[in-house]
Short mmCIF file of C-alpha atoms in Angstrom, two decimals:
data_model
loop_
_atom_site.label_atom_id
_atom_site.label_comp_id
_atom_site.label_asym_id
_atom_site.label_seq_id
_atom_site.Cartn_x
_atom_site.Cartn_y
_atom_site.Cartn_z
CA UNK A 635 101.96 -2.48 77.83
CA UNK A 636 105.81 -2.14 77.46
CA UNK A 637 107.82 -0.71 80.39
CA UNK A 638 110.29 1.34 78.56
CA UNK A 639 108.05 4.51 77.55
CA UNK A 640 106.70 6.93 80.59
CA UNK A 641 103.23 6.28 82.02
CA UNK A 642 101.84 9.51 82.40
CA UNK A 643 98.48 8.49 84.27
CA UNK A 644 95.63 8.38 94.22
CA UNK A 645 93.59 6.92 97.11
CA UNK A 646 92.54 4.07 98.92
CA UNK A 647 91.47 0.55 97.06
CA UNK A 648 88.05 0.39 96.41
CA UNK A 649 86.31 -2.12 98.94
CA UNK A 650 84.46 -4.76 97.50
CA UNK A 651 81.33 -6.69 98.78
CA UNK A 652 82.43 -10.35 98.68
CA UNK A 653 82.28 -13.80 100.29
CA UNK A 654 85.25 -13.99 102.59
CA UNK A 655 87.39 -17.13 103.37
CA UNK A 656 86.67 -19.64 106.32
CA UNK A 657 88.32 -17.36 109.57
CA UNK A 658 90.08 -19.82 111.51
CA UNK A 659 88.90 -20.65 115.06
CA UNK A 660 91.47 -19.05 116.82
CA UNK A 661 90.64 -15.77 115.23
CA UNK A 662 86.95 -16.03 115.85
CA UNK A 663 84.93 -13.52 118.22
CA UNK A 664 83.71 -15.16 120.98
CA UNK A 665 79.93 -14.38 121.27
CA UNK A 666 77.12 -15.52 123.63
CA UNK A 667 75.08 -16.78 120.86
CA UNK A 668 76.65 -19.94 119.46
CA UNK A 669 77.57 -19.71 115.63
CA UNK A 670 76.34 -22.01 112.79
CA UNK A 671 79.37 -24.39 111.35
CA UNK A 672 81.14 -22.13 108.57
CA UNK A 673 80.58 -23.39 104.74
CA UNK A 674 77.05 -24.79 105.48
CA UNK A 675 74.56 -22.88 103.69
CA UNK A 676 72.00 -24.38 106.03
CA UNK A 677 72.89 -23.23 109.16
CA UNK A 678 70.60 -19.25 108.39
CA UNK A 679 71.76 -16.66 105.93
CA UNK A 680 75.48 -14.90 106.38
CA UNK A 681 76.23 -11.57 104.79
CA UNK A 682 79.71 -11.04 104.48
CA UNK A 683 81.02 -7.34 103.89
CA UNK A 684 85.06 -7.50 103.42
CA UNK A 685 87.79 -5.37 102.05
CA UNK A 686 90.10 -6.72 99.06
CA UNK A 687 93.11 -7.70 100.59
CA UNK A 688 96.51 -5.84 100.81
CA UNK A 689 99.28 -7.49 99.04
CA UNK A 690 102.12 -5.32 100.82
CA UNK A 691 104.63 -7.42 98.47
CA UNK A 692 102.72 -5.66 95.28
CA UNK A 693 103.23 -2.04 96.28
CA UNK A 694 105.12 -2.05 99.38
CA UNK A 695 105.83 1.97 98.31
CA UNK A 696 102.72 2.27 98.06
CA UNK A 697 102.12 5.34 99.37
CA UNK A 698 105.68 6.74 97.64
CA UNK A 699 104.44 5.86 94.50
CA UNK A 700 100.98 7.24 95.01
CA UNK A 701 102.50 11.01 95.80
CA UNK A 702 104.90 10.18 92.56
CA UNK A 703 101.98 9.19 90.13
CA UNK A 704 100.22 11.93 91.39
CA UNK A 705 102.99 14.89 90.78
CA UNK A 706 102.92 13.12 87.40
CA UNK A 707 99.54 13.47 86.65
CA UNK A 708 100.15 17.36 87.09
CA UNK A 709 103.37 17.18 84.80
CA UNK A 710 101.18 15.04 81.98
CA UNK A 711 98.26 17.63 82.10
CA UNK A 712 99.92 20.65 82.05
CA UNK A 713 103.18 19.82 80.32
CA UNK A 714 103.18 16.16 78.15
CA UNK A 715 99.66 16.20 77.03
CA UNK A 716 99.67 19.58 75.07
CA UNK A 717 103.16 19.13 73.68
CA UNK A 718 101.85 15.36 72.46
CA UNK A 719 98.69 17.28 70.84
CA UNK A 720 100.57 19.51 69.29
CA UNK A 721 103.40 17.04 67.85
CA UNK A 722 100.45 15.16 66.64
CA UNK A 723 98.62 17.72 65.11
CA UNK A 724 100.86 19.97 63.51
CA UNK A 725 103.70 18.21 62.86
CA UNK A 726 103.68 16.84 59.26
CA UNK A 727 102.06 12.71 59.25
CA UNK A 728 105.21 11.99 57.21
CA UNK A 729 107.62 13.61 59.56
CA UNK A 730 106.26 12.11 62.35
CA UNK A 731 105.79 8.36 61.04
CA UNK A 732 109.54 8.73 60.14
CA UNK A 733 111.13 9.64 63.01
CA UNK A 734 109.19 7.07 65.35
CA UNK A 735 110.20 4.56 62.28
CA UNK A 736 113.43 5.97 62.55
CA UNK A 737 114.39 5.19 66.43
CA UNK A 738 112.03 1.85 66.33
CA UNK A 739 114.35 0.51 63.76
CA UNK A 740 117.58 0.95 66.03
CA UNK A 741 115.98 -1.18 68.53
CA UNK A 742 115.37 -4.09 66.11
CA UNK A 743 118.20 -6.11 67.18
CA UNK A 744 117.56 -5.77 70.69
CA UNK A 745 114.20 -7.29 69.78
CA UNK A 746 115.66 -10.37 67.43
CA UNK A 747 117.80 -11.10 70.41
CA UNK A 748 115.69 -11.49 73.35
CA UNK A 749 113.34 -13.74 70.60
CA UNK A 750 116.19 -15.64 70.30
CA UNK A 751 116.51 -15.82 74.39
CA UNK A 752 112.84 -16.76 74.77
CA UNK A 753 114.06 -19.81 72.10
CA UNK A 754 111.69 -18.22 69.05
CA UNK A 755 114.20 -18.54 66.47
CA UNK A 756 111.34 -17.90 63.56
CA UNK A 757 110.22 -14.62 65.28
CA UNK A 758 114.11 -13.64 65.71
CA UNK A 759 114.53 -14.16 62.19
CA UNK A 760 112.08 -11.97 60.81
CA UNK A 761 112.74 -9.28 63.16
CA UNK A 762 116.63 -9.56 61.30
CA UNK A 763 114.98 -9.38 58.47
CA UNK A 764 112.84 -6.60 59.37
CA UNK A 765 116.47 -4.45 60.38
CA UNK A 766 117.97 -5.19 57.25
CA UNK A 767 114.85 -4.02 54.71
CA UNK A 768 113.91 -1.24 56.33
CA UNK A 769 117.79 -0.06 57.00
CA UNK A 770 118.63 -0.48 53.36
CA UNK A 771 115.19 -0.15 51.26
CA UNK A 772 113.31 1.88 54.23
CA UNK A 773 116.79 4.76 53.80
CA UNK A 774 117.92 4.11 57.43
CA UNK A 775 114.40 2.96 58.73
CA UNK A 776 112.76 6.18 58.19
CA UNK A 777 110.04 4.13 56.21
CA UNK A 778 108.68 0.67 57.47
CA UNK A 779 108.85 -1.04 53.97
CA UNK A 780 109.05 -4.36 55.16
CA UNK A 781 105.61 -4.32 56.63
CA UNK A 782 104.21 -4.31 53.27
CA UNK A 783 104.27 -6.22 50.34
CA UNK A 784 106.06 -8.60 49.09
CA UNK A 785 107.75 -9.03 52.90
CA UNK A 786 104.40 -8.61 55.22
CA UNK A 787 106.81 -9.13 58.43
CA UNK A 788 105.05 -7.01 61.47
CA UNK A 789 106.65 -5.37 64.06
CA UNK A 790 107.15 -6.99 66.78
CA UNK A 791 108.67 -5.44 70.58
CA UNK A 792 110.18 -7.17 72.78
CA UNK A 793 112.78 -6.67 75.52
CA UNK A 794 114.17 -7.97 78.87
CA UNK A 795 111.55 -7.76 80.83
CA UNK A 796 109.54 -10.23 78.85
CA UNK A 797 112.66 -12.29 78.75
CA UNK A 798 112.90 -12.28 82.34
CA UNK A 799 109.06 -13.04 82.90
CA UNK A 800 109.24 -15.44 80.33
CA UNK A 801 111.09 -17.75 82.25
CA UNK A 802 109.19 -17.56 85.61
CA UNK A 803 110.74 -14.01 86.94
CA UNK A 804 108.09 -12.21 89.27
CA UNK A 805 107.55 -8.68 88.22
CA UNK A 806 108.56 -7.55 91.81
CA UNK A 807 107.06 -4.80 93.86
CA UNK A 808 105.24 -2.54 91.59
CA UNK A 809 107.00 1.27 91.31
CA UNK A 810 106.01 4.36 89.47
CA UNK A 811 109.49 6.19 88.60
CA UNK A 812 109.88 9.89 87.43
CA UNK A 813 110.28 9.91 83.71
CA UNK A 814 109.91 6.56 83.49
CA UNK A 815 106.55 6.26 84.67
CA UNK A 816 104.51 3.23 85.96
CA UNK A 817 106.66 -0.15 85.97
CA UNK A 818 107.91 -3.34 88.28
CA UNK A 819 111.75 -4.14 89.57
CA UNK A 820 111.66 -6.62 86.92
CA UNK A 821 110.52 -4.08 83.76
CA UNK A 822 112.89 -1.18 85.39
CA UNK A 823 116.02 -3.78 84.87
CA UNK A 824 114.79 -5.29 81.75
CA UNK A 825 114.65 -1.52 80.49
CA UNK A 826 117.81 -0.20 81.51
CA UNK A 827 119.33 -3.69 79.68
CA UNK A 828 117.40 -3.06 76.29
CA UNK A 829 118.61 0.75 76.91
CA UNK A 830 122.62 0.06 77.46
CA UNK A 831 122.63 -2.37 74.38
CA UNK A 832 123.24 -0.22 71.80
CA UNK A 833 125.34 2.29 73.15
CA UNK A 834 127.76 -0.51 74.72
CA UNK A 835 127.96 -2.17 71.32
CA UNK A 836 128.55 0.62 68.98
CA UNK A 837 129.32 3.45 70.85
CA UNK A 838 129.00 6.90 69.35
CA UNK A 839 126.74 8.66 68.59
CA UNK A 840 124.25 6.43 70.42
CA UNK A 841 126.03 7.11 74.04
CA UNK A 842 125.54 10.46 74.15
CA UNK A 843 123.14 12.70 74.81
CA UNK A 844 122.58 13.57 70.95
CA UNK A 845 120.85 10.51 70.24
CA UNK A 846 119.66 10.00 73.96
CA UNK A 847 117.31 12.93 74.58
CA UNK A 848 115.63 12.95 70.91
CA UNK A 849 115.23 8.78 71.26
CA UNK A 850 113.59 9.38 74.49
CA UNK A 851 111.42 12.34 73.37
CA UNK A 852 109.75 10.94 70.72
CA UNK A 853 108.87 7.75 72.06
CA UNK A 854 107.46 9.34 75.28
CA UNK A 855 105.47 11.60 73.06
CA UNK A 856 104.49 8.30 70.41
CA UNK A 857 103.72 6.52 73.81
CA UNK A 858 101.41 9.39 74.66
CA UNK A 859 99.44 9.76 71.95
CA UNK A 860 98.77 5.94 71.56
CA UNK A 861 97.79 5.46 75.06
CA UNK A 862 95.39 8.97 75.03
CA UNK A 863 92.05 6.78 75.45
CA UNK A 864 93.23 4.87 78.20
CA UNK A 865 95.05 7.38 80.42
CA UNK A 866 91.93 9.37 79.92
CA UNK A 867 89.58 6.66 80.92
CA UNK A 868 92.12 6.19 84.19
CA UNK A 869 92.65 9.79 84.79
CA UNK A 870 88.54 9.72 85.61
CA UNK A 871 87.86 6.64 87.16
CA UNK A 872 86.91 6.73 90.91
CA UNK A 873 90.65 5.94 91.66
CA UNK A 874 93.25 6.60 89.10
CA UNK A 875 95.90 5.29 90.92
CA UNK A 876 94.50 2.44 91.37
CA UNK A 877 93.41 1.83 88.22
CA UNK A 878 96.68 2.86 86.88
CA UNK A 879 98.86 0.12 88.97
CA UNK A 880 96.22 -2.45 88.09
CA UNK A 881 95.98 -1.48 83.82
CA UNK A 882 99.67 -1.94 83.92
CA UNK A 883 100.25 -4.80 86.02
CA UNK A 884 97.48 -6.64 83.76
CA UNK A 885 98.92 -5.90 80.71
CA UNK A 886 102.19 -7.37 81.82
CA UNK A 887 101.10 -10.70 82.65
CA UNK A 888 99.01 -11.01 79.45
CA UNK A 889 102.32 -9.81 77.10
CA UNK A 890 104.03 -12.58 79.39
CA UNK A 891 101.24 -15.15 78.47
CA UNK A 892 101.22 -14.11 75.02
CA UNK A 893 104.93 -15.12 74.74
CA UNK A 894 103.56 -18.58 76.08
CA UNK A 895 101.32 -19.00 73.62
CA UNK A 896 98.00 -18.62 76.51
CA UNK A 897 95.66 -16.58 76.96
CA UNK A 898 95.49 -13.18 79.10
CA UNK A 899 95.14 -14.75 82.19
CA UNK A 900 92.14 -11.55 82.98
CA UNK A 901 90.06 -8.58 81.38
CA UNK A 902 92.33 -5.66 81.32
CA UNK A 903 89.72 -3.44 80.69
CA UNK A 904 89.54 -0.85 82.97
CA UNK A 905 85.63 -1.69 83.40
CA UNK A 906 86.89 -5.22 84.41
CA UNK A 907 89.76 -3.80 86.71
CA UNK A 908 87.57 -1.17 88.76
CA UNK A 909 84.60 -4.16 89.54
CA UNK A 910 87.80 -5.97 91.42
CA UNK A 911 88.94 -9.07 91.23
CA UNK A 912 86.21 -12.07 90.59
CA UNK A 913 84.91 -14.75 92.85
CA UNK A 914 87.51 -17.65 93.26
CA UNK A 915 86.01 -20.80 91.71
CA UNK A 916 86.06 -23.92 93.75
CA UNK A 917 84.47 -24.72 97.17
CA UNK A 918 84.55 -20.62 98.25
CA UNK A 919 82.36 -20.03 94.80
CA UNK A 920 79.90 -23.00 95.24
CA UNK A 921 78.82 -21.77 99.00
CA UNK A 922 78.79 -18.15 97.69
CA UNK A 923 76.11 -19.81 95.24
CA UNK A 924 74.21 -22.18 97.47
CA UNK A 925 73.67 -19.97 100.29
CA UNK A 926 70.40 -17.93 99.54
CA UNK A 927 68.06 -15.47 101.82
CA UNK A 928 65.02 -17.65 102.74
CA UNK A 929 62.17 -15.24 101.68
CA UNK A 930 60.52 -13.50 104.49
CA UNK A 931 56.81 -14.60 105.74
CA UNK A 932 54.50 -11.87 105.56
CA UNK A 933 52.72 -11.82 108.15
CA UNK A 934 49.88 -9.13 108.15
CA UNK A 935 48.76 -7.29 111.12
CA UNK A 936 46.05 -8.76 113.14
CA UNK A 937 42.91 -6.14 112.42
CA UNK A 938 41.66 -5.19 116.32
CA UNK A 939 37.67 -4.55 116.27
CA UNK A 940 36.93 -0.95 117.27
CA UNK A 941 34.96 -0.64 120.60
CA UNK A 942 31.15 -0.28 120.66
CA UNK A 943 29.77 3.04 122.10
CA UNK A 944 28.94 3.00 125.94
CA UNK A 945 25.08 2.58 126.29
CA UNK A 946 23.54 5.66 127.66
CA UNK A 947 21.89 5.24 131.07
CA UNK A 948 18.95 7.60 131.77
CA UNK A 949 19.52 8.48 135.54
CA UNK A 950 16.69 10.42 136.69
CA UNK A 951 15.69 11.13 140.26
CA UNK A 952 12.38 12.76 142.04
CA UNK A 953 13.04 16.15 142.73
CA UNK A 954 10.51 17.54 145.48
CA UNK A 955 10.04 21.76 144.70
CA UNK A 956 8.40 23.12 147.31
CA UNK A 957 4.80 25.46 146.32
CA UNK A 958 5.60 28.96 147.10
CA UNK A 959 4.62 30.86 150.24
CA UNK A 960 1.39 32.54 149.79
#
């Protein structure tokens, strides 16, 4: 997910059931009953209940950028959403394709150089080559002619922030910035640098507001409608904000392993990002798997014979009735 188009996506992490690390001794309760050795599965069955862990160095604004991304959520529903629909629906396909051709184009250098940074001459090449077609055949890059035949050469973004995070940059604490949207210290500067190119090296028009305010509109709207599915899946998980920070962050580090030729280092689905984190493999993962409940003996209840009846006693005794007085 690139860091230079708004995010227009609050609560509590969700708390996951998980095998927690070996507590060290010192931070132990002290209990009557002594406790089995920790990591042997033999020693009687351990349920563990513990919360993911805080990483204040993520989102140390945390709860800054909650109240932000939520006062954006309002903005996107009632305000960004409908004018996206709209733009997509009743604006003409061929008006539309050309103007987000249009400003995509003007960025094409800023993309050939940061390939060239990230020492992909080939891929800085053909993003030249890209500029020059569609500036020349494409009439200003209003049409993406070199996508197609004979030249087949796809777009490809790229900016600062990848640069950065390319060569071992940490994203930084994680922020969510009006009109800008969700993003890291790292993607905010790497924006701003891919922003200030153009205008610093030519100058009018593209310094001023003229160029600006209609660059930023459309690709905020473009952003918007590409991204529909998956703010709407965020907007109604069980936390949005979380699942918001967490979409994004993931994304980043699997464009930065792209650029490394690896593999996305996790599932950034958001069905993979609300289950939490996974088990960490090693010694942590084999206890988790060797400690199992020993079933419970069934033991029925003992079946108590019901009393016999009292025998009944006759008890009789002579009873002397005197005759009657004649």
């Amino acid at each position: 997910m690139a860091s230079s188009a708004p995010l227009a996506f609050t609560g509590p992490q969700p708390v996951l059931v998980q095998a927690a690390q070996e507590v060290p001794p010192e931070e132990q309760p002290v209990t009557a009953e002594p406790q089995a050795e920790a990591g042997d599965p033999t020693q009687g069955n351990v349920i563990v209940v513990s919360a993911e862990a805080r990483n204040p160095l993520k989102d140390p604004l945390e709860n800054v950028n909650a109240a932000t991304f939520e006062i954006t959520q309002k903005v996107d529903q009632a305000v960004v959403a409908p004018i996206a629909e709209v733009y997509e629906e009743d604006l003409p396909g061929p008006v539309r394709k050309g103007l987000r051709n249009f400003f995509r184009n003007l960025m094409e250098p800023v993309n050939a150089l940061n390939f060239l940074l990230q020492l992909k001459p080939g891929k800085a090449v053909e993003t030249v080559g890209r500029f020059a077609i569609n500036t020349t055949v494409g009439v200003g890059g209003l049409f993406d002619v070199a996508k197609k035949e004979p030249f087949k050469l796809p777009y490809r973004r790229n900016g600062f922030g990848n640069t950065l995070g390319y060569y071992g940059v940490g994203p930084g604490p994680f922020l969510v910035v009006p009109l800008v949207g969700a993003t890291t210290l790292r993607d905010l500067i790497g924006t701003g640098i891919d922003q200030s190119i153009l205008p610093f090296a030519v100058g009018k028009p593209f310094n001023t507001p003229y160029y600006a305010i209609p660059a930023f509109t459309v690709n905020s709207l473009e952003y918007r409608i590409k991204f529909d599915d998956q703010i709407t899946q965020i907007n109604t998980s069980d936390d949005p904000y979380y699942a918001m920070r967490e979409t994004y962050l993931c994304q980043r580090e699997a464009d930065i392993a792209a650029l490394k030729n690896r593999p996305p280092p996790r599932d950034c689905s958001i069905e993979a990002i609300m289950a939490g984190p996974p088990l960490p493999e090693g010694v942590l993962a084999e206890t988790v798997e060797t400690i199992t409940a020993e079933p419970v003996e069934q033991v029925e209840p003992e079946t108590v014979p019901e009393p016999e009846p009292p025998a009944i006693v006759y008890i009789s005794k002579e009873v002397v009735q005197p005759l009657p007085e004649s």
